[in-house]
């Protein structure tokens, strides 16, 4: 009589992390590309045709300017999934599990407020008053035709925001984030403390360029 073989238990697989929704500023990306092109054009021209200290000043200026342009235009982004909100600002990366988010507010800027009271601005989702006014005018025309308008959630904004289909892009993004927060704030996978990391990969090159530029100007 043979004994049955005992099969090893199947490995347990944790639930896969949901895919991020990524929000960025198209105007910021366009401005960043344009500024980088101008900086590289002027800097390379000074490196090639400059005399004396000019090439070194141009090099130090590029080391200073390029990281700052990238930090304020190309770098900002907001990543959101079912577990957390990750905010990538020019010099910091903030990770907020939904359980630690007290509110998402819209005024003259968009910001996330943690339950501890700390406030974090969403650089990648800038407020456009012009777009908000344009959306409000469109909503008024829609309301005059008898279309319904929406309301505010628990994580409402500080200022009036157009509801319904006529809405500024930044306000629509904030509404999407509020829905994610309200849906997943009680989830066990969305609990934890906020974390903040400084972007030394941006700060170090910029600081190096500033020091080199100061030395060259002082000795030139």
PDB file of N, CA and C in Angstrom, residues 146-184:
ATOM      1  N   UNK A 146     -32.090  73.675 -18.634  1.00  0.00           N
ATOM      2  CA  UNK A 146     -32.770  72.708 -17.780  1.00  0.00           C
ATOM      3  C   UNK A 146     -31.944  71.496 -17.418  1.00  0.00           C
ATOM      4  N   UNK A 147     -30.614  71.513 -17.669  1.00  0.00           N
ATOM      5  CA  UNK A 147     -29.778  70.352 -17.326  1.00  0.00           C
ATOM      6  C   UNK A 147     -29.497  70.358 -15.835  1.00  0.00           C
ATOM      7  N   UNK A 148     -29.435  69.165 -15.176  1.00  0.00           N
ATOM      8  CA  UNK A 148     -29.166  69.114 -13.737  1.00  0.00           C
ATOM      9  C   UNK A 148     -27.702  69.402 -13.450  1.00  0.00           C
ATOM     10  N   UNK A 149     -27.433  69.836 -12.253  1.00  0.00           N
ATOM     11  CA  UNK A 149     -26.065  70.068 -11.813  1.00  0.00           C
ATOM     12  C   UNK A 149     -25.754  69.151 -10.660  1.00  0.00           C
ATOM     13  N   UNK A 150     -24.453  68.931 -10.410  1.00  0.00           N
ATOM     14  CA  UNK A 150     -24.024  68.007  -9.365  1.00  0.00           C
ATOM     15  C   UNK A 150     -23.889  68.705  -8.026  1.00  0.00           C
ATOM     16  N   UNK A 151     -23.419  67.969  -7.039  1.00  0.00           N
ATOM     17  CA  UNK A 151     -23.274  68.507  -5.695  1.00  0.00           C
ATOM     18  C   UNK A 151     -21.858  68.352  -5.199  1.00  0.00           C
ATOM     19  N   UNK A 152     -21.684  68.513  -3.889  1.00  0.00           N
ATOM     20  CA  UNK A 152     -20.371  68.418  -3.280  1.00  0.00           C
ATOM     21  C   UNK A 152     -20.295  67.174  -2.421  1.00  0.00           C
ATOM     22  N   UNK A 153     -19.110  66.556  -2.382  1.00  0.00           N
ATOM     23  CA  UNK A 153     -18.891  65.398  -1.540  1.00  0.00           C
ATOM     24  C   UNK A 153     -18.391  65.804  -0.171  1.00  0.00           C
ATOM     25  N   UNK A 154     -18.091  64.801   0.653  1.00  0.00           N
ATOM     26  CA  UNK A 154     -17.602  65.088   1.998  1.00  0.00           C
ATOM     27  C   UNK A 154     -16.279  65.813   1.959  1.00  0.00           C
ATOM     28  N   UNK A 155     -15.431  65.477   0.982  1.00  0.00           N
ATOM     29  CA  UNK A 155     -14.128  66.122   0.865  1.00  0.00           C
ATOM     30  C   UNK A 155     -14.246  67.322  -0.057  1.00  0.00           C
ATOM     31  N   UNK A 156     -15.202  68.170   0.181  1.00  0.00           N
ATOM     32  CA  UNK A 156     -15.538  69.268  -0.730  1.00  0.00           C
ATOM     33  C   UNK A 156     -14.457  70.322  -0.809  1.00  0.00           C
ATOM     34  N   UNK A 157     -14.635  71.241  -1.754  1.00  0.00           N
ATOM     35  CA  UNK A 157     -13.647  72.270  -2.007  1.00  0.00           C
ATOM     36  C   UNK A 157     -13.972  73.523  -1.211  1.00  0.00           C
ATOM     37  N   UNK A 158     -13.007  74.450  -1.132  1.00  0.00           N
ATOM     38  CA  UNK A 158     -13.189  75.678  -0.393  1.00  0.00           C
ATOM     39  C   UNK A 158     -13.957  76.715  -1.196  1.00  0.00           C
ATOM     40  N   UNK A 159     -13.874  76.654  -2.525  1.00  0.00           N
ATOM     41  CA  UNK A 159     -14.504  77.654  -3.363  1.00  0.00           C
ATOM     42  C   UNK A 159     -15.490  76.999  -4.293  1.00  0.00           C
ATOM     43  N   UNK A 160     -16.449  77.758  -4.834  1.00  0.00           N
ATOM     44  CA  UNK A 160     -17.422  77.165  -5.745  1.00  0.00           C
ATOM     45  C   UNK A 160     -16.736  76.576  -6.963  1.00  0.00           C
ATOM     46  N   UNK A 161     -17.087  75.356  -7.300  1.00  0.00           N
ATOM     47  CA  UNK A 161     -16.511  74.654  -8.446  1.00  0.00           C
ATOM     48  C   UNK A 161     -17.638  74.225  -9.356  1.00  0.00           C
ATOM     49  N   UNK A 162     -17.553  74.500 -10.656  1.00  0.00           N
ATOM     50  CA  UNK A 162     -18.620  74.101 -11.556  1.00  0.00           C
ATOM     51  C   UNK A 162     -18.884  72.621 -11.469  1.00  0.00           C
ATOM     52  N   UNK A 163     -20.152  72.228 -11.408  1.00  0.00           N
ATOM     53  CA  UNK A 163     -20.525  70.819 -11.339  1.00  0.00           C
ATOM     54  C   UNK A 163     -21.064  70.380 -12.680  1.00  0.00           C
ATOM     55  N   UNK A 164     -21.225  69.058 -12.830  1.00  0.00           N
ATOM     56  CA  UNK A 164     -21.756  68.541 -14.077  1.00  0.00           C
ATOM     57  C   UNK A 164     -20.674  68.432 -15.130  1.00  0.00           C
ATOM     58  N   UNK A 165     -21.073  68.266 -16.386  1.00  0.00           N
ATOM     59  CA  UNK A 165     -20.108  68.047 -17.447  1.00  0.00           C
ATOM     60  C   UNK A 165     -19.242  69.260 -17.734  1.00  0.00           C
ATOM     61  N   UNK A 166     -19.756  70.503 -17.492  1.00  0.00           N
ATOM     62  CA  UNK A 166     -18.976  71.702 -17.752  1.00  0.00           C
ATOM     63  C   UNK A 166     -18.099  72.001 -16.547  1.00  0.00           C
ATOM     64  N   UNK A 167     -16.820  71.650 -16.625  1.00  0.00           N
ATOM     65  CA  UNK A 167     -15.934  71.791 -15.474  1.00  0.00           C
ATOM     66  C   UNK A 167     -14.511  71.972 -15.958  1.00  0.00           C
ATOM     67  N   UNK A 168     -13.773  72.848 -15.278  1.00  0.00           N
ATOM     68  CA  UNK A 168     -12.371  73.030 -15.603  1.00  0.00           C
ATOM     69  C   UNK A 168     -11.611  71.728 -15.366  1.00  0.00           C
ATOM     70  N   UNK A 169     -10.547  71.519 -16.144  1.00  0.00           N
ATOM     71  CA  UNK A 169      -9.827  70.248 -16.066  1.00  0.00           C
ATOM     72  C   UNK A 169      -9.277  69.995 -14.665  1.00  0.00           C
ATOM     73  N   UNK A 170      -8.690  71.030 -14.041  1.00  0.00           N
ATOM     74  CA  UNK A 170      -8.128  70.846 -12.702  1.00  0.00           C
ATOM     75  C   UNK A 170      -9.208  70.484 -11.698  1.00  0.00           C
ATOM     76  N   UNK A 171     -10.396  71.114 -11.821  1.00  0.00           N
ATOM     77  CA  UNK A 171     -11.487  70.802 -10.906  1.00  0.00           C
ATOM     78  C   UNK A 171     -12.004  69.382 -11.119  1.00  0.00           C
ATOM     79  N   UNK A 172     -12.018  68.928 -12.364  1.00  0.00           N
ATOM     80  CA  UNK A 172     -12.438  67.554 -12.635  1.00  0.00           C
ATOM     81  C   UNK A 172     -11.449  66.555 -12.043  1.00  0.00           C
ATOM     82  N   UNK A 173     -10.158  66.867 -12.134  1.00  0.00           N
ATOM     83  CA  UNK A 173      -9.142  65.986 -11.548  1.00  0.00           C
ATOM     84  C   UNK A 173      -9.325  65.913 -10.032  1.00  0.00           C
ATOM     85  N   UNK A 174      -9.552  67.057  -9.394  1.00  0.00           N
ATOM     86  CA  UNK A 174      -9.748  67.052  -7.947  1.00  0.00           C
ATOM     87  C   UNK A 174     -10.997  66.261  -7.561  1.00  0.00           C
ATOM     88  N   UNK A 175     -12.036  66.354  -8.373  1.00  0.00           N
ATOM     89  CA  UNK A 175     -13.247  65.574  -8.092  1.00  0.00           C
ATOM     90  C   UNK A 175     -12.958  64.078  -8.212  1.00  0.00           C
ATOM     91  N   UNK A 176     -12.163  63.696  -9.208  1.00  0.00           N
ATOM     92  CA  UNK A 176     -11.783  62.283  -9.347  1.00  0.00           C
ATOM     93  C   UNK A 176     -11.007  61.809  -8.117  1.00  0.00           C
ATOM     94  N   UNK A 177     -10.093  62.649  -7.627  1.00  0.00           N
ATOM     95  CA  UNK A 177      -9.313  62.279  -6.450  1.00  0.00           C
ATOM     96  C   UNK A 177     -10.202  62.176  -5.213  1.00  0.00           C
ATOM     97  N   UNK A 178     -11.178  63.066  -5.092  1.00  0.00           N
ATOM     98  CA  UNK A 178     -12.096  62.980  -3.953  1.00  0.00           C
ATOM     99  C   UNK A 178     -12.890  61.676  -3.989  1.00  0.00           C
ATOM    100  N   UNK A 179     -13.322  61.281  -5.178  1.00  0.00           N
ATOM    101  CA  UNK A 179     -14.069  60.028  -5.290  1.00  0.00           C
ATOM    102  C   UNK A 179     -13.208  58.840  -4.883  1.00  0.00           C
ATOM    103  N   UNK A 180     -11.938  58.848  -5.304  1.00  0.00           N
ATOM    104  CA  UNK A 180     -11.035  57.779  -4.892  1.00  0.00           C
ATOM    105  C   UNK A 180     -10.864  57.766  -3.374  1.00  0.00           C
ATOM    106  N   UNK A 181     -10.692  58.946  -2.783  1.00  0.00           N
ATOM    107  CA  UNK A 181     -10.500  59.034  -1.336  1.00  0.00           C
ATOM    108  C   UNK A 181     -11.722  58.521  -0.590  1.00  0.00           C
ATOM    109  N   UNK A 182     -12.910  58.941  -1.012  1.00  0.00           N
ATOM    110  CA  UNK A 182     -14.124  58.532  -0.325  1.00  0.00           C
ATOM    111  C   UNK A 182     -14.407  57.040  -0.497  1.00  0.00           C
ATOM    112  N   UNK A 183     -13.987  56.487  -1.631  1.00  0.00           N
ATOM    113  CA  UNK A 183     -14.246  55.077  -1.897  1.00  0.00           C
ATOM    114  C   UNK A 183     -13.306  54.167  -1.119  1.00  0.00           C
ATOM    115  N   UNK A 184     -12.041  54.575  -0.968  1.00  0.00           N
ATOM    116  CA  UNK A 184     -11.028  53.659  -0.437  1.00  0.00           C
ATOM    117  C   UNK A 184     -10.458  54.067   0.910  1.00  0.00           C
TER     118      UNK A 184
END
